[in-house]
Coordinates of N, CA and C and ligand atoms in Angstrom, one line a residue:
M1 N -21.8 6.3 -17.5 CA -21.0 4.9 -18.0 C -22.4 3.7 -17.7
S2 N -22.0 2.8 -18.7 CA -22.6 1.6 -18.8 C -21.6 0.5 -18.5
D3 N -22.6 -0.8 -18.5 CA -21.9 -1.9 -18.1 C -22.3 -2.9 -19.4
K4 N -22.4 -2.6 -20.8 CA -23.2 -3.3 -21.4 C -21.8 -4.0 -22.9
C5 N -20.8 -3.5 -22.3 CA -19.9 -4.4 -23.2 C -20.2 -5.9 -23.3
I6 N -20.2 -6.6 -24.9 CA -20.6 -7.7 -25.0 C -19.3 -8.6 -24.3
S7 N -18.3 -7.9 -24.0 CA -17.2 -8.5 -23.2 C -17.5 -9.2 -21.8
G8 N -18.8 -8.3 -20.9 CA -19.0 -8.7 -20.1 C -17.8 -7.8 -19.0
K9 N -16.8 -7.4 -19.2 CA -16.2 -6.4 -18.3 C -16.6 -4.9 -18.1
K10 N -16.0 -4.7 -16.8 CA -16.3 -3.7 -16.4 C -15.9 -2.7 -17.5
C11 N -16.8 -1.4 -17.4 CA -15.9 -0.2 -18.3 C -15.7 0.9 -17.5
F12 N -14.7 1.7 -18.0 CA -14.3 2.7 -17.2 C -14.3 3.8 -18.3
E13 N -14.7 5.2 -18.4 CA -14.9 5.9 -19.0 C -13.3 6.6 -20.0
S14 N -12.1 6.4 -19.3 CA -11.2 7.0 -20.0 C -9.7 6.1 -19.0
E15 N -8.8 6.1 -19.7 CA -7.5 5.6 -19.5 C -7.2 6.0 -17.7
E16 N -7.5 7.0 -17.5 CA -7.0 7.9 -16.4 C -7.7 7.3 -15.4
L17 N -9.0 6.6 -15.2 CA -10.1 6.2 -14.6 C -9.6 4.7 -14.2
A18 N -9.5 4.1 -15.5 CA -9.1 2.7 -15.7 C -7.9 1.7 -14.8
E19 N -6.9 3.0 -14.9 CA -5.5 3.0 -14.4 C -5.6 3.2 -12.9
E20 N -6.5 4.3 -12.4 CA -7.0 4.2 -11.0 C -7.5 3.2 -10.5
A21 N -8.5 2.6 -11.1 CA -9.0 1.4 -10.7 C -8.2 0.1 -10.8
L22 N -7.5 -0.1 -11.4 CA -6.2 -0.9 -11.9 C -5.6 -1.0 -10.4
I23 N -5.1 -0.2 -10.3 CA -4.1 0.3 -8.7 C -5.0 -0.3 -7.7
Q24 N -6.5 0.2 -7.3 CA -7.4 -0.2 -6.3 C -7.2 -1.6 -6.9
N25 N -7.4 -2.1 -7.6 CA -7.6 -3.5 -7.4 C -6.7 -4.2 -6.7
H26 N -5.2 -3.8 -7.2 CA -3.9 -4.7 -6.7 C -4.0 -4.1 -5.2
I27 N -4.5 -3.3 -4.7 CA -4.4 -2.7 -3.4 C -5.5 -3.9 -2.4
R28 N -6.3 -4.1 -2.8 CA -7.3 -5.0 -2.6 C -7.5 -6.1 -2.9
N29 N -6.7 -6.9 -3.6 CA -6.2 -8.1 -3.9 C -4.5 -8.4 -3.9
N30 N -4.1 -9.2 -2.9 CA -2.8 -9.6 -3.0 C -2.4 -10.7 -4.2
Y31 N -2.2 -9.9 -5.6 CA -1.7 -10.9 -6.9 C -0.2 -11.6 -6.4
R32 N -0.2 -13.1 -6.7 CA 0.8 -12.9 -6.3 C 1.4 -13.5 -8.2
G33 N 2.8 -13.6 -8.4 CA 2.9 -15.1 -9.8 C 2.2 -14.3 -11.0
G34 N 2.5 -13.2 -11.3 CA 1.2 -12.7 -12.5 C 0.3 -12.6 -12.8
E35 N -0.4 -13.0 -11.4 CA -2.0 -13.0 -11.5 C -2.7 -11.5 -11.3
G36 N -3.8 -11.8 -11.9 CA -4.7 -10.2 -11.9 C -4.3 -9.5 -12.8
P37 N -5.5 -8.7 -13.3 CA -5.2 -8.0 -14.6 C -4.0 -6.9 -14.5
V38 N -3.1 -6.7 -15.8 CA -1.7 -5.9 -15.2 C -2.0 -4.7 -16.0
N39 N -2.7 -4.2 -17.0 CA -2.7 -3.3 -17.7 C -4.3 -2.7 -18.5
V40 N -4.8 -1.9 -19.0 CA -5.7 -1.3 -19.5 C -6.0 -1.1 -21.0
Y41 N -7.1 -1.3 -21.6 CA -7.1 -1.5 -23.2 C -8.3 -0.4 -23.4
Q42 N -8.2 0.1 -24.3 CA -9.7 0.6 -25.1 C -10.1 -0.5 -25.8
C43 N -11.7 -0.4 -26.0 CA -12.1 -1.8 -26.0 C -12.9 -1.4 -27.8
D44 N -12.5 -2.5 -28.6 CA -13.4 -2.3 -30.1 C -14.9 -1.9 -29.7
N45 N -15.1 -2.7 -29.3 CA -16.5 -2.7 -28.9 C -17.3 -1.8 -28.5
C46 N -17.0 -1.0 -27.6 CA -17.4 -0.1 -26.3 C -17.2 1.0 -26.4
G47 N -15.9 0.8 -26.6 CA -14.7 2.2 -26.7 C -14.8 2.7 -25.3
Y48 N -15.3 2.0 -24.4 CA -14.9 2.1 -23.0 C -13.3 1.2 -22.8
W49 N -13.1 1.6 -21.7 CA -11.5 1.5 -21.2 C -11.9 -0.1 -20.3
H50 N -11.1 -1.3 -20.5 CA -11.3 -2.5 -19.3 C -10.1 -3.0 -18.9
F51 N -10.2 -3.8 -18.1 CA -9.0 -4.4 -17.7 C -8.4 -5.3 -18.3
T52 N -7.2 -5.9 -18.4 CA -6.7 -6.8 -19.3 C -5.7 -7.9 -18.2
S53 N -5.7 -9.0 -18.4 CA -4.5 -9.8 -17.7 C -3.5 -10.4 -18.2
K54 N -3.8 -10.2 -19.8 CA -2.5 -10.6 -21.0 C -1.6 -9.0 -21.2
G55 N -0.4 -9.5 -21.6 CA 0.2 -8.5 -22.4 C 1.1 -7.7 -21.3
D56 N 2.1 -7.1 -21.2 CA 2.6 -6.0 -20.6 C 2.4 -5.5 -19.7
K57 N 2.9 -5.5 -18.3 CA 2.3 -4.6 -17.4 C 2.2 -3.1 -17.6
S58 N 1.6 -2.4 -17.2 CA 1.3 -1.0 -17.4 C 2.3 0.0 -16.4
E59 N 2.7 0.9 -17.2 CA 3.7 1.9 -16.6 C 3.6 1.7 -15.3
K60 N 2.1 1.9 -15.2 CA 1.8 2.6 -13.7 C 2.0 1.2 -12.4
L61 N 2.2 0.1 -13.1 CA 2.5 -1.5 -12.4 C 3.6 -1.3 -12.2
R62 N 4.7 -0.5 -12.8 CA 6.2 -0.6 -13.0 C 6.8 0.3 -12.4
D63 N 5.9 1.4 -12.2 CA 6.4 2.6 -11.3 C 6.7 2.2 -10.0
P64 N 8.5 2.2 -9.4 CA 8.4 2.2 -7.9 C 7.6 3.2 -7.1
E65 N 7.4 4.3 -7.1 CA 6.5 5.0 -6.7 C 5.6 4.3 -6.4
V66 N 4.5 4.3 -7.2 CA 3.4 3.3 -7.4 C 3.2 2.1 -6.7
L67 N 4.4 1.2 -6.9 CA 4.3 -0.1 -6.2 C 4.3 0.4 -4.7
E68 N 5.0 1.4 -4.4 CA 5.3 1.7 -2.8 C 3.9 2.0 -2.4
F69 N 3.2 2.8 -3.4 CA 1.8 3.2 -2.7 C 1.1 2.2 -2.4
I70 N 1.0 1.1 -3.3 CA 0.1 0.2 -3.4 C 0.2 -0.8 -2.0
E71 N 2.0 -0.9 -1.6 CA 2.3 -1.5 -0.2 C 1.7 -1.1 0.8
R72 N 1.8 0.4 0.5 CA 1.4 1.0 1.9 C -0.2 1.0 1.9
E73 N -0.6 1.0 0.9 CA -2.3 1.4 0.9 C -3.0 -0.7 1.2
R74 N -1.8 -1.3 0.8 CA -2.7 -2.7 1.4 C -2.4 -2.9 2.5
R75 N -1.2 -2.4 3.1 CA -1.1 -2.6 5.0 C -2.1 -1.7 5.7
A76 N -3.0 -0.8 5.3 CA -3.6 0.0 6.0 C -4.7 -0.7 5.5
F77 N -5.1 -1.2 4.2 CA -6.4 -1.7 4.4 C -6.8 -3.3 4.8
D78 N -5.1 -4.1 5.0 CA -5.3 -5.3 5.9 C -5.5 -4.8 7.3
W79 N -5.3 -3.9 7.6 CA -5.2 -3.5 9.2 C -6.4 -3.1 9.3
E80 N -7.5 -2.1 8.4 CA -8.5 -1.8 8.8 C -9.6 -3.1 8.5
R81 N -9.2 -4.2 7.8 CA -9.9 -5.3 7.8 C -9.8 -6.2 8.9
K82 N -8.9 -5.9 9.7 CA -8.5 -7.2 10.7 C -9.5 -6.0 12.5
L83 N -9.3 -5.2 12.1 CA -10.1 -4.0 13.3 C -11.9 -4.4 12.9
R84 N -12.0 -4.7 11.9 CA -13.7 -5.5 11.5 C -14.3 -6.1 12.6
Ligands
LIG1 ZN1 -15.6 -3.1 -24.1

């Protein structure tokens, strides 16, 4: 994997990896009111996958099970941070 895209964005090798990272990103950042990346796309320049904050939300981020998972993990993450 390289980070050589002219977009300067982080590159992911596959859609699955990008979506997984997108979910992790939402766990670690408590985005409000439509901030933050909402989806992933395959780049025309490098062929890898990037985050995008424009357009429709990824199906993953609309899946109630995934949203519940994000909430749960976020609480665990906040708690962990307080203990440090
Ligand atoms: Zn690219």
